[in-house]
Each structure stands twice: as C-alpha cells, then as structure tokens.
mmCIF file of C-alpha atoms in Angstrom:
data_model
loop_
_atom_site.group_PDB
_atom_site.id
_atom_site.type_symbol
_atom_site.label_atom_id
_atom_site.label_comp_id
_atom_site.label_asym_id
_atom_site.label_seq_id
_atom_site.Cartn_x
_atom_site.Cartn_y
_atom_site.Cartn_z
ATOM 1 C CA MET A 129 -23.248 12.976 -27.988
ATOM 2 C CA LYS A 130 -21.433 15.268 -25.556
ATOM 3 C CA ALA A 131 -18.567 13.808 -23.532
ATOM 4 C CA VAL A 132 -15.745 14.970 -21.257
ATOM 5 C CA THR A 133 -12.473 14.341 -23.070
ATOM 6 C CA TRP A 134 -8.825 14.539 -21.980
ATOM 7 C CA HIS A 135 -6.433 16.822 -23.889
ATOM 8 C CA GLY A 136 -3.465 17.246 -21.546
ATOM 9 C CA GLN A 137 -2.539 18.144 -18.006
ATOM 10 C CA HIS A 138 -5.285 20.318 -16.495
ATOM 11 C CA ASP A 139 -7.052 20.314 -19.878
ATOM 12 C CA VAL A 140 -10.403 18.515 -20.113
ATOM 13 C CA ARG A 141 -13.057 19.573 -22.585
ATOM 14 C CA VAL A 142 -16.673 18.825 -23.394
ATOM 15 C CA GLU A 143 -16.854 17.784 -27.034
ATOM 16 C CA GLU A 144 -19.180 16.127 -29.502
ATOM 17 C CA VAL A 145 -18.131 12.496 -30.060
ATOM 18 C CA PRO A 146 -19.813 9.555 -31.832
ATOM 19 C CA ASP A 147 -22.627 7.830 -29.938
ATOM 20 C CA PRO A 148 -21.680 4.396 -28.553
ATOM 21 C CA PHE A 149 -23.470 1.294 -29.833
ATOM 22 C CA VAL A 150 -23.633 -2.440 -29.144
ATOM 23 C CA GLN A 151 -20.540 -4.060 -30.692
ATOM 24 C CA GLU A 152 -20.574 -7.464 -28.988
ATOM 25 C CA PRO A 153 -23.414 -9.712 -27.800
ATOM 26 C CA THR A 154 -22.428 -8.978 -24.188
ATOM 27 C CA ASP A 155 -22.568 -5.187 -24.659
ATOM 28 C CA ALA A 156 -25.227 -2.808 -23.432
ATOM 29 C CA VAL A 157 -25.624 0.955 -23.817
ATOM 30 C CA ILE A 158 -26.958 3.129 -21.032
ATOM 31 C CA ARG A 159 -28.173 6.710 -21.001
ATOM 32 C CA ILE A 160 -26.227 8.440 -18.248
ATOM 33 C CA THR A 161 -28.342 10.237 -15.649
ATOM 34 C CA THR A 162 -25.577 10.879 -13.083
ATOM 35 C CA THR A 163 -21.801 10.591 -13.353
ATOM 36 C CA ASN A 164 -19.299 11.761 -10.759
ATOM 37 C CA ILE A 165 -15.817 13.209 -10.737
ATOM 38 C CA CYS A 166 -13.643 10.927 -8.607
ATOM 39 C CA GLY A 167 -10.382 11.671 -6.835
ATOM 40 C CA SER A 168 -8.845 9.061 -9.137
ATOM 41 C CA ASP A 169 -9.816 11.234 -12.105
ATOM 42 C CA LEU A 170 -7.494 13.878 -10.705
ATOM 43 C CA HIS A 171 -4.604 11.420 -11.107
ATOM 44 C CA LEU A 172 -5.347 11.484 -14.846
ATOM 45 C CA TYR A 173 -5.650 15.267 -14.683
ATOM 46 C CA GLU A 174 -1.977 15.514 -13.685
ATOM 47 C CA PRO A 175 0.403 12.771 -12.408
ATOM 48 C CA LEU A 176 -0.758 9.920 -14.682
ATOM 49 C CA ALA A 177 -0.968 12.104 -17.779
ATOM 50 C CA PRO A 178 1.787 10.117 -19.561
ATOM 51 C CA PHE A 179 -0.617 7.178 -19.829
ATOM 52 C CA MET A 180 -3.483 9.186 -21.345
ATOM 53 C CA GLY A 181 -4.393 9.760 -24.974
ATOM 54 C CA VAL A 182 -5.864 12.929 -26.440
ATOM 55 C CA GLY A 183 -9.594 12.471 -26.771
ATOM 56 C CA ASN A 184 -9.939 9.755 -24.111
ATOM 57 C CA ILE A 185 -13.411 9.948 -22.543
ATOM 58 C CA LEU A 186 -13.211 10.199 -18.766
ATOM 59 C CA GLY A 187 -15.471 8.937 -16.018
ATOM 60 C CA HIS A 188 -15.835 5.693 -14.058
ATOM 61 C CA GLU A 189 -18.614 6.512 -11.536
ATOM 62 C CA ASN A 190 -21.696 6.088 -13.663
ATOM 63 C CA MET A 191 -25.387 5.287 -13.436
ATOM 64 C CA GLY A 192 -28.359 5.566 -15.736
ATOM 65 C CA GLN A 193 -30.958 3.692 -17.745
ATOM 66 C CA VAL A 194 -30.399 0.872 -20.223
ATOM 67 C CA VAL A 195 -31.352 1.856 -23.785
ATOM 68 C CA GLU A 196 -29.856 -1.016 -25.805
ATOM 69 C CA VAL A 197 -28.722 -4.569 -25.019
ATOM 70 C CA GLY A 198 -26.853 -7.267 -26.892
ATOM 71 C CA SER A 199 -28.156 -10.799 -27.295
ATOM 72 C CA GLU A 200 -26.073 -12.210 -24.397
ATOM 73 C CA CYS A 201 -26.775 -9.739 -21.577
ATOM 74 C CA GLY A 202 -28.611 -12.174 -19.331
ATOM 75 C CA ASP A 203 -31.589 -10.661 -17.542
ATOM 76 C CA LEU A 204 -30.532 -7.067 -18.266
ATOM 77 C CA LYS A 205 -33.189 -5.350 -20.319
ATOM 78 C CA VAL A 206 -34.023 -1.984 -21.854
ATOM 79 C CA GLY A 207 -35.469 0.352 -19.244
ATOM 80 C CA ASP A 208 -33.541 -1.084 -16.296
ATOM 81 C CA ARG A 209 -32.057 1.495 -13.936
ATOM 82 C CA VAL A 210 -28.460 0.544 -13.164
ATOM 83 C CA ALA A 211 -25.233 1.589 -11.522
ATOM 84 C CA ILE A 212 -22.106 0.517 -13.397
ATOM 85 C CA PRO A 213 -19.079 -0.762 -11.403
ATOM 86 C CA PHE A 214 -15.880 0.971 -12.460
ATOM 87 C CA GLN A 215 -14.191 -2.334 -13.333
ATOM 88 C CA ILE A 216 -15.332 -4.451 -16.271
ATOM 89 C CA SER A 217 -15.685 -8.084 -15.227
ATOM 90 C CA CYS A 218 -17.280 -11.162 -16.746
ATOM 91 C CA GLY A 219 -18.561 -12.823 -13.561
ATOM 92 C CA HIS A 220 -17.609 -16.368 -14.627
ATOM 93 C CA CYS A 221 -13.787 -16.654 -14.846
ATOM 94 C CA TRP A 222 -11.725 -18.125 -11.996
ATOM 95 C CA MET A 223 -10.861 -14.710 -10.536
ATOM 96 C CA CYS A 224 -14.475 -13.555 -10.652
ATOM 97 C CA GLN A 225 -15.517 -16.780 -8.930
ATOM 98 C CA GLN A 226 -13.165 -15.755 -6.093
ATOM 99 C CA GLN A 227 -14.944 -12.355 -6.050
ATOM 100 C CA LEU A 228 -11.716 -10.713 -7.216
ATOM 101 C CA TYR A 229 -13.490 -8.753 -9.904
ATOM 102 C CA THR A 230 -10.650 -6.258 -10.353
ATOM 103 C CA GLN A 231 -8.531 -9.206 -11.542
ATOM 104 C CA CYS A 232 -11.052 -10.554 -14.095
ATOM 105 C CA GLU A 233 -9.209 -12.882 -16.472
ATOM 106 C CA THR A 234 -11.536 -12.051 -19.361
ATOM 107 C CA THR A 235 -10.804 -8.306 -19.323
ATOM 108 C CA GLN A 236 -7.258 -8.169 -17.894
ATOM 109 C CA VAL A 237 -5.124 -5.610 -19.726
ATOM 110 C CA ARG A 238 -2.296 -8.054 -20.336
ATOM 111 C CA ASP A 239 -0.228 -5.855 -22.640
ATOM 112 C CA GLN A 240 0.237 -3.483 -19.696
ATOM 113 C CA GLY A 241 0.569 -6.202 -17.066
ATOM 114 C CA MET A 242 -2.509 -4.868 -15.276
ATOM 115 C CA GLY A 243 -5.769 -6.255 -13.913
ATOM 116 C CA ALA A 244 -9.321 -5.865 -15.173
ATOM 117 C CA ALA A 245 -10.134 -3.117 -17.654
ATOM 118 C CA LEU A 246 -11.617 0.047 -16.161
ATOM 119 C CA PHE A 247 -13.917 2.668 -17.594
ATOM 120 C CA GLY A 248 -12.288 5.990 -18.474
ATOM 121 C CA PHE A 249 -8.911 5.225 -16.950
ATOM 122 C CA SER A 250 -5.956 5.492 -19.321
ATOM 123 C CA LYS A 251 -3.904 3.107 -21.413
ATOM 124 C CA LEU A 252 -2.905 1.232 -18.250
ATOM 125 C CA TYR A 253 -6.432 -0.111 -17.945
ATOM 126 C CA GLY A 254 -7.500 -0.527 -21.549
ATOM 127 C CA GLU A 255 -8.510 2.984 -22.658
ATOM 128 C CA VAL A 256 -12.191 2.027 -22.408
ATOM 129 C CA PRO A 257 -14.360 5.139 -22.975
ATOM 130 C CA GLY A 258 -15.808 6.405 -19.717
ATOM 131 C CA GLY A 259 -19.207 7.665 -18.689
ATOM 132 C CA GLN A 260 -18.764 11.405 -18.230
ATOM 133 C CA ALA A 261 -20.937 11.580 -21.287
ATOM 134 C CA GLU A 262 -24.538 11.333 -22.388
ATOM 135 C CA TYR A 263 -24.253 7.614 -23.168
ATOM 136 C CA LEU A 264 -21.946 4.753 -22.200
ATOM 137 C CA ARG A 265 -21.187 1.425 -23.844
ATOM 138 C CA VAL A 266 -20.869 -1.275 -21.159
ATOM 139 C CA PRO A 267 -18.831 -4.362 -22.152
ATOM 140 C CA GLN A 268 -19.534 -7.614 -20.271
ATOM 141 C CA ALA A 269 -22.875 -6.080 -19.367
ATOM 142 C CA GLN A 270 -24.309 -9.450 -18.331
ATOM 143 C CA PHE A 271 -22.319 -8.953 -15.099
ATOM 144 C CA THR A 272 -20.991 -5.390 -15.149
ATOM 145 C CA HIS A 273 -24.091 -3.746 -13.742
ATOM 146 C CA ILE A 274 -26.013 -3.331 -10.495
ATOM 147 C CA LYS A 275 -29.786 -3.227 -10.879
ATOM 148 C CA LEU A 276 -31.372 -0.487 -8.802
ATOM 149 C CA PRO A 277 -34.811 -0.383 -7.206
ATOM 150 C CA GLU A 278 -37.462 2.173 -7.940
ATOM 151 C CA GLY A 279 -38.029 4.918 -5.411
ATOM 152 C CA PRO A 280 -35.041 6.915 -4.117
ATOM 153 C CA GLY A 281 -33.419 9.381 -6.522
ATOM 154 C CA ASP A 282 -30.006 9.119 -8.130
ATOM 155 C CA ASP A 283 -28.177 10.608 -5.142
ATOM 156 C CA ARG A 284 -28.954 7.539 -3.052
ATOM 157 C CA PHE A 285 -27.238 5.169 -5.505
ATOM 158 C CA ALA A 286 -24.743 7.482 -7.248
ATOM 159 C CA TYR A 287 -21.772 6.148 -5.275
ATOM 160 C CA LEU A 288 -22.333 2.396 -5.747
ATOM 161 C CA SER A 289 -20.109 2.374 -8.821
ATOM 162 C CA ASP A 290 -16.956 3.160 -6.815
ATOM 163 C CA ILE A 291 -16.459 5.226 -3.689
ATOM 164 C CA LEU A 292 -19.052 3.692 -1.380
ATOM 165 C CA PRO A 293 -17.953 0.060 -1.939
ATOM 166 C CA THR A 294 -14.318 1.227 -1.994
ATOM 167 C CA ALA A 295 -14.749 2.774 1.439
ATOM 168 C CA TRP A 296 -16.584 -0.339 2.628
ATOM 169 C CA GLN A 297 -13.769 -2.617 1.439
ATOM 170 C CA GLY A 298 -11.232 -0.292 3.042
ATOM 171 C CA VAL A 299 -12.945 -0.616 6.411
ATOM 172 C CA GLU A 300 -13.302 -4.399 6.012
ATOM 173 C CA TYR A 301 -9.623 -4.712 5.091
ATOM 174 C CA ALA A 302 -8.697 -2.594 8.139
ATOM 175 C CA ASN A 303 -9.794 -5.501 10.344
ATOM 176 C CA VAL A 304 -10.807 -3.293 13.266
ATOM 177 C CA PRO A 305 -11.518 -5.415 16.364
ATOM 178 C CA ASP A 306 -14.817 -5.062 18.211
ATOM 179 C CA GLY A 307 -14.722 -1.808 20.139
ATOM 180 C CA GLY A 308 -11.479 -0.840 18.387
ATOM 181 C CA THR A 309 -10.188 2.417 16.947
ATOM 182 C CA LEU A 310 -9.750 3.291 13.268
ATOM 183 C CA VAL A 311 -7.769 6.300 12.062
ATOM 184 C CA VAL A 312 -8.746 7.505 8.582
ATOM 185 C CA LEU A 313 -6.074 9.521 6.783
ATOM 186 C CA GLY A 314 -7.734 11.854 4.281
ATOM 187 C CA LEU A 315 -11.348 12.983 4.498
ATOM 188 C CA GLY A 316 -12.087 13.285 0.822
ATOM 189 C CA PRO A 317 -15.053 11.304 -0.535
ATOM 190 C CA ILE A 318 -13.667 7.831 0.228
ATOM 191 C CA GLY A 319 -12.262 8.808 3.622
ATOM 192 C CA ASP A 320 -15.516 10.554 4.504
ATOM 193 C CA PHE A 321 -17.566 7.481 3.620
ATOM 194 C CA ALA A 322 -15.075 5.244 5.449
ATOM 195 C CA CYS A 323 -15.655 7.254 8.624
ATOM 196 C CA ARG A 324 -19.419 6.898 8.249
ATOM 197 C CA ILE A 325 -19.191 3.159 7.627
ATOM 198 C CA ALA A 326 -16.833 2.621 10.561
ATOM 199 C CA GLN A 327 -19.174 4.576 12.826
ATOM 200 C CA HIS A 328 -22.092 2.475 11.572
ATOM 201 C CA LYS A 329 -20.120 -0.629 12.565
ATOM 202 C CA GLY A 330 -19.581 0.763 16.060
ATOM 203 C CA TYR A 331 -15.879 1.643 15.941
ATOM 204 C CA ARG A 332 -14.177 4.691 17.391
ATOM 205 C CA VAL A 333 -13.141 6.842 14.416
ATOM 206 C CA ILE A 334 -10.449 9.517 14.202
ATOM 207 C CA GLY A 335 -10.212 11.439 10.924
ATOM 208 C CA VAL A 336 -7.158 13.374 9.717
ATOM 209 C CA ASP A 337 -7.121 16.082 7.052
ATOM 210 C CA LEU A 338 -5.996 19.659 6.461
ATOM 211 C CA VAL A 339 -8.992 21.063 4.552
ATOM 212 C CA PRO A 340 -11.327 22.938 6.929
ATOM 213 C CA GLU A 341 -14.541 21.985 5.109
ATOM 214 C CA ARG A 342 -13.647 18.289 5.156
ATOM 215 C CA LEU A 343 -12.758 18.371 8.839
ATOM 216 C CA GLU A 344 -16.042 20.096 9.635
ATOM 217 C CA ARG A 345 -18.098 17.580 7.614
ATOM 218 C CA ALA A 346 -16.609 14.731 9.615
ATOM 219 C CA ARG A 347 -16.874 16.552 12.933
ATOM 220 C CA ALA A 348 -20.544 17.297 12.296
ATOM 221 C CA ARG A 349 -21.202 13.546 12.130
ATOM 222 C CA GLY A 350 -19.450 12.892 15.440
ATOM 223 C CA VAL A 351 -16.033 11.874 14.130
ATOM 224 C CA GLU A 352 -13.032 12.937 16.213
ATOM 225 C CA VAL A 353 -10.801 14.957 13.909
ATOM 226 C CA VAL A 354 -7.147 15.971 13.817
ATOM 227 C CA ASP A 355 -6.100 18.995 11.766
ATOM 228 C CA LEU A 356 -2.870 18.143 9.957
ATOM 229 C CA ASN A 357 -2.064 21.854 9.746
ATOM 230 C CA GLU A 358 -1.603 21.783 13.510
ATOM 231 C CA HIS A 359 0.172 18.419 13.741
ATOM 232 C CA GLU A 360 2.193 18.028 10.563
ATOM 233 C CA LYS A 361 5.401 17.366 12.527
ATOM 234 C CA ASP A 362 3.912 15.330 15.388
ATOM 235 C CA LEU A 363 0.893 13.523 13.953
ATOM 236 C CA GLY A 364 1.913 10.145 15.337
ATOM 237 C CA ASP A 365 2.468 11.538 18.832
ATOM 238 C CA ALA A 366 -0.848 13.417 18.752
ATOM 239 C CA ILE A 367 -2.791 10.284 17.838
ATOM 240 C CA ARG A 368 -0.917 8.132 20.336
ATOM 241 C CA ASP A 369 -1.909 10.672 22.998
ATOM 242 C CA MET A 370 -5.548 10.080 21.959
ATOM 243 C CA THR A 371 -5.194 6.287 22.124
ATOM 244 C CA GLY A 372 -3.582 5.621 25.476
ATOM 245 C CA GLY A 373 -0.035 5.869 24.124
ATOM 246 C CA ARG A 374 -0.369 2.673 22.092
ATOM 247 C CA GLY A 375 -1.780 3.900 18.808
ATOM 248 C CA PRO A 376 -4.954 2.854 16.961
ATOM 249 C CA ASP A 377 -5.775 -0.733 16.047
ATOM 250 C CA SER A 378 -6.078 0.139 12.376
ATOM 251 C CA VAL A 379 -5.266 2.928 9.925
ATOM 252 C CA LEU A 380 -7.031 3.450 6.603
ATOM 253 C CA ASP A 381 -5.001 5.459 4.083
ATOM 254 C CA ALA A 382 -7.555 7.170 1.847
ATOM 255 C CA VAL A 383 -4.977 9.577 0.413
ATOM 256 C CA GLY A 384 -2.553 7.628 -1.777
ATOM 257 C CA MET A 385 -0.107 9.375 -4.048
ATOM 258 C CA GLU A 386 -1.818 12.749 -3.743
ATOM 259 C CA ALA A 387 -0.512 13.085 -0.185
ATOM 260 C CA HIS A 388 0.328 16.536 1.129
ATOM 261 C CA GLY A 389 4.035 17.332 1.069
ATOM 262 C CA SER A 390 6.925 15.552 -0.687
ATOM 263 C CA PRO A 391 8.017 18.541 -2.804
ATOM 264 C CA ALA A 392 10.784 16.571 -4.511
ATOM 265 C CA THR A 393 8.483 13.855 -5.792
ATOM 266 C CA THR A 394 5.863 16.428 -6.722
ATOM 267 C CA PHE A 395 8.491 18.060 -8.919
ATOM 268 C CA ILE A 396 9.358 14.720 -10.564
ATOM 269 C CA GLN A 397 5.691 14.044 -11.273
ATOM 270 C CA LYS A 398 5.260 17.447 -12.868
ATOM 271 C CA LEU A 399 8.493 17.036 -14.839
ATOM 272 C CA ALA A 400 7.358 13.637 -16.128
ATOM 273 C CA GLY A 401 4.193 15.270 -17.396
ATOM 274 C CA LEU A 402 6.253 17.576 -19.606
ATOM 275 C CA LEU A 403 8.312 14.796 -21.189
ATOM 276 C CA PRO A 404 7.422 12.803 -24.310
ATOM 277 C CA ARG A 405 5.154 9.915 -23.375
ATOM 278 C CA ALA A 406 7.694 7.215 -24.287
ATOM 279 C CA ILE A 407 10.099 8.700 -21.743
ATOM 280 C CA ALA A 408 7.615 9.833 -19.108
ATOM 281 C CA ALA A 409 5.628 6.601 -18.715
ATOM 282 C CA PRO A 410 8.578 4.427 -17.583
ATOM 283 C CA ILE A 411 9.598 7.158 -15.135
ATOM 284 C CA MET A 412 6.137 7.203 -13.619
ATOM 285 C CA GLU A 413 5.981 3.405 -13.455
ATOM 286 C CA THR A 414 9.367 2.593 -11.975
ATOM 287 C CA ALA A 415 11.134 5.650 -10.601
ATOM 288 C CA GLY A 416 9.377 5.514 -7.262
ATOM 289 C CA VAL A 417 7.938 9.008 -7.435
ATOM 290 C CA ASP A 418 4.834 8.409 -5.357
ATOM 291 C CA ARG A 419 4.180 10.827 -2.547
ATOM 292 C CA LEU A 420 4.356 8.387 0.346
ATOM 293 C CA ASN A 421 3.749 10.730 3.264
ATOM 294 C CA ALA A 422 0.375 9.191 4.047
ATOM 295 C CA LEU A 423 1.727 5.635 4.000
ATOM 296 C CA TYR A 424 4.715 6.568 6.161
ATOM 297 C CA SER A 425 2.312 8.248 8.584
ATOM 298 C CA ALA A 426 0.127 5.147 8.697
ATOM 299 C CA ILE A 427 3.116 2.956 9.511
ATOM 300 C CA ASP A 428 4.138 5.322 12.297
ATOM 301 C CA ILE A 429 0.646 5.747 13.725
ATOM 302 C CA VAL A 430 -0.731 2.182 13.809
ATOM 303 C CA ARG A 431 -0.147 0.185 16.973
ATOM 304 C CA ARG A 432 2.145 -2.831 17.003
ATOM 305 C CA GLY A 433 0.299 -5.819 15.593
ATOM 306 C CA GLY A 434 -2.230 -3.529 13.914
ATOM 307 C CA THR A 435 -3.528 -3.335 10.347
ATOM 308 C CA ILE A 436 -3.083 -0.762 7.590
ATOM 309 C CA SER A 437 -5.666 -0.663 4.818
ATOM 310 C CA LEU A 438 -4.706 1.193 1.628
ATOM 311 C CA SER A 439 -7.600 2.618 -0.378
ATOM 312 C CA GLY A 440 -5.664 5.544 -1.844
ATOM 313 C CA VAL A 441 -4.131 4.945 -5.268
ATOM 314 C CA TYR A 442 -0.383 4.399 -5.552
ATOM 315 C CA GLY A 443 1.278 4.265 -8.940
ATOM 316 C CA GLY A 444 5.064 3.845 -8.709
ATOM 317 C CA ALA A 445 6.764 0.466 -8.741
ATOM 318 C CA ALA A 446 10.019 1.299 -6.963
ATOM 319 C CA ASP A 447 8.973 3.137 -3.830
ATOM 320 C CA PRO A 448 11.169 2.904 -0.723
ATOM 321 C CA ILE A 449 9.121 0.959 1.839
ATOM 322 C CA PRO A 450 10.380 0.777 5.454
ATOM 323 C CA MET A 451 10.301 -3.008 5.604
ATOM 324 C CA LEU A 452 12.232 -3.182 8.893
ATOM 325 C CA THR A 453 9.559 -1.123 10.651
ATOM 326 C CA LEU A 454 6.716 -3.094 9.075
ATOM 327 C CA PHE A 455 8.360 -6.343 10.164
ATOM 328 C CA ASP A 456 9.341 -5.167 13.633
ATOM 329 C CA LYS A 457 5.871 -3.754 14.393
ATOM 330 C CA GLN A 458 4.243 -6.891 12.953
ATOM 331 C CA ILE A 459 1.949 -4.765 10.816
ATOM 332 C CA GLN A 460 -0.608 -6.352 8.505
ATOM 333 C CA LEU A 461 -0.991 -4.528 5.188
ATOM 334 C CA ARG A 462 -4.011 -4.938 2.892
ATOM 335 C CA MET A 463 -4.696 -3.067 -0.300
ATOM 336 C CA GLY A 464 -6.123 -3.100 -3.792
ATOM 337 C CA GLN A 465 -8.820 -1.682 -5.995
ATOM 338 C CA CYS A 466 -12.302 -2.441 -4.789
ATOM 339 C CA ASN A 467 -14.129 -5.578 -5.946
ATOM 340 C CA ILE A 468 -17.372 -3.625 -6.210
ATOM 341 C CA LYS A 469 -20.007 -6.335 -6.518
ATOM 342 C CA ARG A 470 -18.565 -8.320 -3.608
ATOM 343 C CA TRP A 471 -19.832 -5.655 -1.195
ATOM 344 C CA VAL A 472 -23.116 -4.621 -2.818
ATOM 345 C CA PRO A 473 -25.235 -7.178 -0.866
ATOM 346 C CA ASP A 474 -23.905 -5.672 2.381
ATOM 347 C CA ILE A 475 -24.432 -2.075 1.284
ATOM 348 C CA MET A 476 -27.780 -2.199 -0.523
ATOM 349 C CA PRO A 477 -29.918 -2.621 2.633
ATOM 350 C CA LEU A 478 -28.456 0.667 3.911
ATOM 351 C CA LEU A 479 -29.637 2.389 0.723
ATOM 352 C CA THR A 480 -33.136 0.960 0.556
ATOM 353 C CA ASP A 481 -34.086 1.184 4.231
ATOM 354 C CA GLY A 482 -33.432 4.805 5.152
ATOM 355 C CA ASP A 483 -30.170 6.592 4.487
ATOM 356 C CA PRO A 484 -27.895 6.060 7.515
ATOM 357 C CA LEU A 485 -24.735 6.861 5.539
ATOM 358 C CA GLY A 486 -26.058 10.198 4.304
ATOM 359 C CA CYS A 487 -25.831 9.498 0.572
ATOM 360 C CA ASP A 488 -28.697 11.842 -0.307
ATOM 361 C CA THR A 489 -26.765 14.870 0.941
ATOM 362 C CA PHE A 490 -23.210 13.662 0.257
ATOM 363 C CA ALA A 491 -22.533 15.672 -2.916
ATOM 364 C CA THR A 492 -21.497 19.277 -2.445
ATOM 365 C CA HIS A 493 -21.996 20.224 -6.102
ATOM 366 C CA ARG A 494 -24.394 19.073 -8.838
ATOM 367 C CA LEU A 495 -23.548 20.580 -12.212
ATOM 368 C CA PRO A 496 -24.390 20.156 -15.894
ATOM 369 C CA LEU A 497 -22.004 17.971 -17.860
ATOM 370 C CA THR A 498 -21.045 21.043 -19.876
ATOM 371 C CA GLU A 499 -19.432 22.590 -16.783
ATOM 372 C CA ALA A 500 -17.016 19.679 -16.303
ATOM 373 C CA PRO A 501 -13.808 21.667 -17.024
ATOM 374 C CA ASP A 502 -14.584 24.173 -14.269
ATOM 375 C CA ALA A 503 -15.698 21.348 -11.988
ATOM 376 C CA TYR A 504 -12.373 19.509 -12.404
ATOM 377 C CA LYS A 505 -10.468 22.676 -11.549
ATOM 378 C CA MET A 506 -12.638 23.358 -8.509
ATOM 379 C CA PHE A 507 -12.324 19.763 -7.267
ATOM 380 C CA GLN A 508 -8.552 19.715 -7.611
ATOM 381 C CA GLU A 509 -8.149 23.064 -5.876
ATOM 382 C CA LYS A 510 -10.698 22.074 -3.187
ATOM 383 C CA SER A 511 -12.278 25.495 -3.642
ATOM 384 C CA ASP A 512 -15.854 26.526 -2.853
ATOM 385 C CA GLY A 513 -16.078 23.768 -0.218
ATOM 386 C CA CYS A 514 -15.924 21.128 -2.957
ATOM 387 C CA VAL A 515 -15.843 17.536 -1.675
ATOM 388 C CA LYS A 516 -17.868 15.626 -4.281
ATOM 389 C CA VAL A 517 -19.151 16.672 -7.715
ATOM 390 C CA GLN A 518 -21.996 15.064 -9.621
ATOM 391 C CA LEU A 519 -22.319 15.809 -13.339
ATOM 392 C CA LYS A 520 -25.821 15.651 -14.811
ATOM 393 C CA PRO A 521 -26.047 15.371 -18.620
ATOM 394 C CA GLU A 522 -29.716 16.362 -18.533
ATOM 395 C CA LEU A 523 -29.239 19.616 -16.579
#
C-alpha cells in the first residue's frame, strides 16, 4: 500500500510499504477514506525529529471502513464506518474507567515514561504506524473506534479523531463562567474550532493570531479578533482594554511550542535536529527549549482568579515557569492531551443534527495522498490560505 513516511526534517515521502494485517485478537484493519495533516504532525516535521525513525508512517487523524477484525473486537464488524481516536486505549483499565484514555495502562509507553500509545507519533508514543496511508491496523480496536452513522459525508466526521474533541476539551478545561469571556491564542484548526464551540456555548470569544486568513475565518463567524502583528508588544494591554481593564475569565492556548517568536529557542530546536539522535533527544526533553511566548501571554492576559487551558503541545521538561505570577494571580492551569471518547457523546448530536460548527466546510484543502509532501510544506508555511488539509487515498 501507499503511505506517508518520515525521512528527516522537512522530508516526508509517499512510499510503497507492506499492507497491515490483524496480529492480535483485538486488532482491526480499516481502509482509510480520509486522513488529515494535524498541527502536531508539524512537530514531527521539525522540532521533534530526534524522536522519529526513518520510515515511520505518519498520521493520527483517521477515518474509514473496517475491512478485517480480530476475534476479540466486540461489536465492531467488517463494513462499519469509523473514526479512529488518535490515542490507543483498551477501555477497561483503571485509567480508562476514569475516562483518562490518554493514560491507558494497557498501552502506556513505559520505556519512555509516557502515556497511552498514539498513532503515527514517534518513539515517545510507541512508534505505532499511522493512518496517512491506504490502510491502518488498529490495536485495541474493541474500544479504539467511534462508529459513525450513515448519511453525512466524511467531512462531517473527519475531525472526531482529534481536533474537534481536543478543542471541546480545551473549552471545557477553560472553565468559562456563564456569560464570561474566553481568549483563544492561535486560530489554527484547534483554535478555530475552540472559538466555534465557545460561541455555541454562549461565551464572548476573542481570537488572537497573526495570519490574515485565519483572522478572517474567525471574524467571518462573529469572533472578535486581535491581530498579533499590531499588538505584539502590548497584547495584554490591548485585551485588558477590551475586557474592562480586568482581563478575560479564561485563556485557551492553542499554540504550544510553535509559538511565534523566541529566536533563541528556535535556534536550539533547529540545532538539536542536526545532532545525532542520542545527543539531540535528551536536549529536546530536558533543556527547556520550548517556545513559551503563548503561555507567557496567557499568564499575562488572564484575569486574577481566572483559568488557563493548554491545548497546544509542549515538549520540554525544564521550562522556566513564572510560578510567582501564577501563585499571586491565583491562576488555575489545566492541560493534557484530549481524552477523545469522553467528549464524543457531547459532540455527536452537533454532527448528526445539522452542522452548527461548520465541519462540512472546515477544510481548506482536499488532496490525494500522493501529494502529501507538498501538503506538509504548504501547511507549515501557511501558504495558499492553508488552515486544514485532508488527504484522500482514493483521489
């Protein structure tokens, strides 16, 4: 089959690889009909390269049709249309019973000290082949799937595997009070969806970004926007002016370590990518090289006693955190990878009864799988108005 494989920084290729097959009784194989490029994939494209292996198959936002099942896959059957959560979880361990599916004790990557295994996401999370391919093997398939109804096309459900529940969890974690204000930092796919969800819940939403197309997408849906190009030095003051001088109740950081700025840490990340893996990986894990501009901005912006919700990915383990300010402002901080299936019951009615979140028109680009290398480059450079890319193996 054809698959998108990693070969180095800024080097992904579409290659022929062996077809996946059922290896365990809890495995299933699906034929991919839609797979997306996620902002997290761009971390593998550059800053997290030291944790990747040549030939790793990318892709963790996947959906399709079941073509093979093992003997212990529960009610999953051949022909079912499914979305596949990006984390692999068993559904029955203690952590899964707490709906902490990203911490599944059956699939935890213990040799790396990490949580549940993820599709297509480096040695840190188990090097499980991803779904930017024609077919995908799904371990723990008795639980690691979301059955989809007949009717709406793939676009309606294409984001259930990651970014839509991730945005939903981010808004839930933000703990916005009734009638309150949420600032969303970063209007990429997750930030964009977070704005839509927050609006749906009746909150005042202010979105911050520096890409004109992203700002316009949010503005067109009635979101108040702030252009970071105009307020890079006084973002906190600008938002306080919009919120009665106090600041917003909550801030959702949808940027993470890809934040604009921080030239010194950008240099360290790039340097680490040029070093041998044995040297580069510890640097990336512990040297505190994350670009923390977005987090620092969130701490500055949020009102005293407010909440910061982190949906953006951070990777360093020794980052300087302004604990005095967090303590003095009595800020609540919530974070973590999304526990996808926890939020599906809340989200599914919005996908089967109309399309209030605009999923059908969310993607800006739909391309054949064979064009993945150009699509990665376009997505990283934010060129051609690119906000979200779907890859279609059958195109």
